[in-house]
Amino acid sequence: MWLDRVFSSVAGVIDQDLILPVLYRFGWMAWEELSFDWALVCVYGMFAVLVTYAVCWPLEAAFPVERWASRKAVAVDVLYTILNRVGVVPIVSFLLFYQLQVVCSGALIDHGFIPPDIELLIPALFGHPVITFIIYALILDFADYWRHRLSHSFRIWYALHALHHAQRQMSFWSDDRNHLLDDLISYVWFFAIGLAIGIPPLQFPLLILLLKFMESFSHANIKLSFGPVGDRLLISPMFHRLHHGIKAAGRRSCNYGAVFPYWDMMFGTADFSNEYLPTGDNRAPEALATGGYFAQQWAGAKLFLAALGRPKRA
Ligand SMILES: [Zn+2]
Ligand SMILES: [Zn+2]
């Protein structure tokens, strides 16, 4: 496919001109074998950001829920997105995941076990890579529902997650605005699941980027639902906005799902109200809402340390 060839040639340039010189300079030649694939994941990350922008920006411009006089508070979310999708996702979800998988599989084989693989568990999946990929996505999304729901259940964990909720100008850039510690927990969570079901190393970052594309879309400032049936198949901007809505008295937390609403429907946390609430967290310090990157990270760390002293349920 021509797009594949474009990705490969851009990755080739990044590999030759940026990554390999650094590896040779510092004597890290052991990584040489992986450097092209790593560059390729960076290119996928850039492409994911471009596609997200191309799809979401025109819709936000045409059908906004809110119109803002200044978009200053959105700028930091752009930084979060680019850092995460082009920098962190390739390093963490490819290089680290690959290393972990090699170590874990080696240890299991040494002890006479077969490394986990969903195709061994469900032999009918052999030869059906697309269905296997969709099942991986469903399992990761299910795990993410519980990670997110638990992050709202414990005061210390919500102290980190508050950074995500503090944004009053929520847009398609807002998905990645998270505290670094919260990101770390997410990756450990995803790694554990990815290793347990044997996701191949190059598919793991692709899955993360695909799920994240859907998550960006659901954060977008777009007046859009997929209708009574569509909203029950895939999470829409209206559905996720209800999760971010400022909580009025008597309103319970809802809609923890990231991509598929099935888990919210299954566990009684779904709310399909036809409403577009203002977003934000009234209790969060102002630095979390409108501070720069480091001010937000620092304010999040302070909230976390304060909550450590009184670790009750949120
Ligand atoms: Zn949340
Ligand atoms: Zn969100």
Coordinates of C-alpha atoms and ligand atoms in Angstrom, one line a residue:
M1 CA 0.0 0.0 0.0
W2 CA 1.3 3.5 -0.9
L3 CA 0.7 4.7 2.7
D4 CA 2.9 1.9 4.0
R5 CA 5.7 3.0 1.7
V6 CA 5.4 6.6 2.8
F7 CA 5.5 5.5 6.5
S8 CA 8.5 3.3 5.8
S9 CA 10.5 6.0 4.0
V10 CA 9.8 8.6 6.7
A11 CA 10.8 6.1 9.3
G12 CA 13.9 5.3 7.3
V13 CA 15.0 8.9 7.3
I14 CA 14.3 9.3 11.1
D15 CA 16.2 6.1 11.8
Q16 CA 19.3 7.0 9.6
D17 CA 19.6 10.7 10.5
L18 CA 18.4 10.8 14.1
I19 CA 18.3 7.4 15.9
L20 CA 21.3 5.5 14.6
P21 CA 23.8 8.4 15.1
V22 CA 22.6 8.6 18.8
L23 CA 22.9 4.8 19.2
Y24 CA 26.5 4.8 17.7
R25 CA 27.5 7.9 19.7
F26 CA 26.6 6.3 23.0
G27 CA 27.6 2.7 22.1
W28 CA 24.0 1.4 22.3
M29 CA 24.4 -0.8 19.2
A30 CA 22.4 -3.6 20.8
W31 CA 19.3 -1.5 20.0
E32 CA 20.2 -1.2 16.3
E33 CA 17.9 -4.1 15.4
L34 CA 14.9 -2.4 16.8
S35 CA 15.6 1.2 15.8
F36 CA 13.7 1.1 12.5
D37 CA 10.5 -0.4 14.1
W38 CA 10.8 2.3 16.8
A39 CA 11.0 5.0 14.2
L40 CA 8.0 3.5 12.5
V41 CA 6.0 3.7 15.7
C42 CA 7.0 7.4 16.0
V43 CA 5.7 7.9 12.4
Y44 CA 2.4 6.1 13.3
G45 CA 2.1 8.4 16.3
M46 CA 2.6 11.5 14.1
F47 CA 0.1 10.2 11.6
A48 CA -2.4 9.5 14.5
V49 CA -2.1 13.1 15.6
L50 CA -2.6 14.4 12.0
V51 CA -5.7 12.2 11.4
T52 CA -7.2 13.2 14.8
Y53 CA -6.7 16.9 13.9
A54 CA -8.1 16.4 10.3
V55 CA -11.2 14.6 11.6
C56 CA -12.0 16.6 14.8
W57 CA -11.0 20.1 14.0
P58 CA -13.6 20.8 11.2
L59 CA -16.3 19.2 13.4
E60 CA -15.4 21.3 16.4
A61 CA -15.4 24.4 14.2
A62 CA -18.8 23.5 12.7
F63 CA -20.7 22.1 15.6
P64 CA -19.2 23.3 18.9
V65 CA -20.8 22.7 22.2
E66 CA -19.1 25.8 23.6
R67 CA -17.5 28.7 21.8
W68 CA -14.4 30.2 23.6
A69 CA -13.2 33.7 23.3
S70 CA -9.6 32.5 24.1
R71 CA -8.2 29.0 23.5
K72 CA -5.2 29.6 25.7
A73 CA -6.1 26.7 28.1
V74 CA -6.2 24.3 25.2
A75 CA -2.5 24.9 24.2
V76 CA -1.1 22.8 27.0
D77 CA -3.4 19.9 26.0
V78 CA -1.8 20.1 22.5
L79 CA 1.6 19.6 24.2
Y80 CA 0.4 16.6 26.2
T81 CA -1.0 15.0 23.0
I82 CA 2.2 15.4 20.9
L83 CA 4.5 14.4 23.8
N84 CA 2.4 11.3 24.5
R85 CA 1.6 10.0 21.0
V86 CA 4.9 10.8 19.2
G87 CA 7.3 10.4 22.2
V88 CA 5.9 8.3 25.1
V89 CA 3.8 5.7 23.2
P90 CA 6.6 4.6 20.9
I91 CA 9.2 4.4 23.7
V92 CA 7.0 2.8 26.3
S93 CA 4.6 0.7 24.4
F94 CA 7.1 -0.6 21.9
L95 CA 10.6 -0.7 23.3
L96 CA 9.7 -1.4 26.9
F97 CA 6.8 -3.7 26.1
Y98 CA 9.1 -5.6 23.6
Q99 CA 11.8 -6.0 26.3
L100 CA 9.3 -7.1 28.9
Q101 CA 7.8 -9.7 26.6
V102 CA 11.2 -11.1 25.7
V103 CA 12.1 -11.4 29.4
C104 CA 8.8 -12.8 30.5
S105 CA 8.5 -15.3 27.6
G106 CA 12.1 -16.4 28.2
A107 CA 11.5 -17.0 31.9
L108 CA 8.3 -18.9 31.2
I109 CA 9.9 -21.2 28.6
D110 CA 12.9 -21.8 31.0
H111 CA 10.4 -23.1 33.6
G112 CA 8.7 -25.3 31.1
F113 CA 5.6 -23.1 30.4
I114 CA 4.2 -21.8 27.1
P115 CA 4.0 -18.0 27.0
P116 CA 0.3 -16.8 27.1
D117 CA -1.3 -16.4 23.7
I118 CA -5.0 -15.8 23.0
E119 CA -4.8 -17.8 19.8
L120 CA -3.7 -20.9 21.8
L121 CA -6.6 -20.3 24.2
I122 CA -9.1 -19.8 21.4
P123 CA -7.8 -21.9 18.4
A124 CA -10.6 -20.7 16.2
L125 CA -8.8 -17.3 16.0
F126 CA -5.9 -18.8 14.1
G127 CA -5.7 -17.2 10.6
H128 CA -8.1 -14.4 11.6
P129 CA -5.8 -11.5 12.5
V130 CA -8.5 -8.8 12.2
I131 CA -10.9 -10.6 14.7
T132 CA -7.9 -11.3 17.0
F133 CA -7.0 -7.5 16.8
I134 CA -10.6 -6.5 17.7
I135 CA -10.6 -9.0 20.6
Y136 CA -7.4 -7.4 21.9
A137 CA -9.0 -4.0 21.6
L138 CA -12.1 -5.2 23.6
I139 CA -10.0 -6.7 26.3
L140 CA -7.8 -3.6 26.7
D141 CA -10.9 -1.4 26.7
F142 CA -12.5 -3.6 29.4
A143 CA -9.4 -3.3 31.5
D144 CA -9.3 0.5 31.0
Y145 CA -12.9 0.8 32.2
W146 CA -12.0 -0.7 35.5
R147 CA -8.7 1.3 35.8
H148 CA -10.7 4.5 35.2
R149 CA -13.6 3.5 37.5
L150 CA -11.1 2.7 40.3
S151 CA -9.3 5.9 39.8
H152 CA -12.6 7.7 40.7
S153 CA -13.1 5.4 43.8
F154 CA -9.9 6.2 45.8
R155 CA -9.0 9.7 47.0
I156 CA -5.3 9.2 46.4
W157 CA -5.9 7.9 42.8
Y158 CA -8.4 10.7 42.0
A159 CA -5.9 13.3 43.3
L160 CA -3.8 12.3 40.2
H161 CA -6.8 11.9 37.8
A162 CA -8.1 15.4 38.8
L163 CA -5.7 16.9 36.3
H164 CA -7.6 15.2 33.5
H165 CA -10.9 16.5 34.9
A166 CA -9.8 20.1 35.7
Q167 CA -10.0 21.2 32.0
R168 CA -13.0 23.5 31.5
Q169 CA -12.2 23.9 27.8
M170 CA -12.4 20.2 26.9
S171 CA -11.5 19.5 23.3
F172 CA -10.1 16.6 21.2
W173 CA -6.7 17.5 22.6
S174 CA -7.7 16.8 26.1
D175 CA -7.5 12.9 26.2
D176 CA -3.7 12.9 27.0
R177 CA -3.8 15.6 29.7
N178 CA -2.9 13.3 32.6
H179 CA -0.5 13.3 35.5
L180 CA 2.7 11.5 34.7
L181 CA 2.1 9.1 37.7
D182 CA -1.4 8.4 36.4
D183 CA 0.1 7.6 33.0
L184 CA 2.6 5.3 34.6
I185 CA -0.2 3.4 36.3
S186 CA -2.1 3.2 33.0
Y187 CA 1.0 1.7 31.2
V188 CA 1.7 -0.8 33.9
W189 CA -2.0 -1.8 33.8
F190 CA -1.9 -2.2 30.0
F191 CA 1.4 -4.0 30.1
A192 CA 0.0 -6.6 32.5
I193 CA -3.0 -7.2 30.2
G194 CA -0.9 -7.1 27.0
L195 CA 1.5 -9.7 28.4
A196 CA -1.3 -11.9 29.8
I197 CA -3.0 -12.2 26.4
G198 CA 0.2 -12.2 24.3
I199 CA -0.3 -9.1 22.2
P200 CA 2.6 -9.0 19.6
P201 CA 5.0 -6.1 20.2
L202 CA 4.3 -4.2 17.0
Q203 CA 0.5 -4.5 17.4
F204 CA 0.6 -3.2 21.0
P205 CA 1.4 0.5 20.1
L206 CA -1.0 0.3 17.1
L207 CA -3.8 -0.8 19.4
I208 CA -3.0 2.0 21.9
L209 CA -2.9 4.6 19.1
L210 CA -6.2 3.4 17.6
L211 CA -8.0 3.3 21.0
K212 CA -6.5 6.8 21.7
F213 CA -7.9 8.1 18.4
M214 CA -11.4 7.1 19.5
E215 CA -10.8 8.6 22.9
S216 CA -9.6 11.9 21.4
F217 CA -12.8 12.0 19.4
S218 CA -15.0 11.4 22.4
H219 CA -13.3 14.4 24.2
A220 CA -14.0 16.7 21.3
N221 CA -16.0 19.9 21.8
I222 CA -18.6 18.6 19.3
K223 CA -22.3 18.6 19.7
L224 CA -22.7 15.0 18.6
S225 CA -24.3 11.8 19.7
F226 CA -24.5 8.6 17.6
G227 CA -28.2 8.3 18.2
P228 CA -30.0 5.8 20.6
V229 CA -28.5 2.7 18.9
G230 CA -25.1 4.1 17.8
D231 CA -24.4 5.5 21.3
R232 CA -24.8 2.0 22.6
L233 CA -22.2 0.6 20.1
L234 CA -19.4 3.3 20.3
I235 CA -18.7 6.1 22.8
S236 CA -19.7 9.5 21.4
P237 CA -18.6 13.0 22.4
M238 CA -22.0 13.4 24.2
F239 CA -21.5 10.2 26.2
H240 CA -18.0 11.1 27.4
R241 CA -18.9 14.7 28.1
L242 CA -21.4 13.4 30.7
H243 CA -18.5 11.8 32.5
H244 CA -16.6 15.2 32.5
G245 CA -19.7 17.2 33.4
I246 CA -19.5 19.4 36.5
K247 CA -21.5 17.4 39.1
A248 CA -24.6 19.0 40.3
A249 CA -26.0 17.9 43.7
G250 CA -27.5 14.4 43.4
R251 CA -25.8 13.6 40.1
R252 CA -23.8 10.4 40.3
S253 CA -20.5 9.7 38.4
C254 CA -21.1 7.9 35.2
N255 CA -19.7 6.8 31.8
Y256 CA -16.2 5.5 32.7
G257 CA -15.8 3.7 29.4
A258 CA -13.1 4.9 26.9
V259 CA -14.2 3.4 23.5
F260 CA -17.0 0.9 23.9
P261 CA -20.0 1.7 26.2
Y262 CA -20.7 -2.0 26.9
W263 CA -18.9 -2.1 30.3
D264 CA -20.9 0.9 31.6
M265 CA -24.1 -0.7 30.4
M266 CA -23.1 -4.1 32.0
F267 CA -22.0 -2.6 35.3
G268 CA -24.8 0.0 35.7
T269 CA -22.8 3.1 35.2
A270 CA -24.1 4.2 31.8
D271 CA -25.9 7.5 31.4
F272 CA -27.3 8.2 27.9
S273 CA -29.0 11.6 28.9
N274 CA -29.3 13.9 25.9
E275 CA -27.3 16.7 27.7
Y276 CA -24.1 18.7 27.1
L277 CA -22.9 19.8 30.5
P278 CA -20.1 22.3 31.2
T279 CA -16.9 20.5 32.1
G280 CA -14.3 20.9 34.8
D281 CA -13.8 20.1 38.5
N282 CA -14.9 22.8 40.9
R283 CA -12.7 21.4 43.7
A284 CA -9.5 21.3 41.7
P285 CA -6.9 24.0 42.3
E286 CA -6.8 26.6 39.5
A287 CA -3.2 25.6 38.5
L288 CA -4.6 22.2 37.4
A289 CA -7.1 23.9 35.0
T290 CA -5.1 26.8 33.5
G291 CA -1.5 26.3 34.6
G292 CA 1.4 25.4 32.2
Y293 CA 2.6 21.8 31.9
F294 CA 5.0 21.8 34.9
A295 CA 2.6 23.9 37.1
Q296 CA -0.1 21.2 36.4
Q297 CA 2.2 18.3 37.2
W298 CA 3.4 20.0 40.4
A299 CA -0.1 20.8 41.5
G300 CA -1.1 17.2 40.8
A301 CA 1.8 15.9 42.8
K302 CA 0.9 18.2 45.8
L303 CA -2.7 17.0 45.7
F304 CA -1.5 13.4 45.6
L305 CA 0.8 13.9 48.6
A306 CA -1.9 15.7 50.5
A307 CA -4.3 12.8 49.8
L308 CA -1.7 10.2 50.9
G309 CA -2.3 11.4 54.4
R310 CA -6.0 10.6 54.3
P311 CA -6.5 7.7 51.9
K312 CA -10.2 7.3 52.2
R313 CA -12.5 6.6 49.3
A314 CA -13.1 9.5 46.9
Ligands
ZN1 ZN -12.5 10.3 34.9
ZN2 ZN -11.8 12.1 29.7

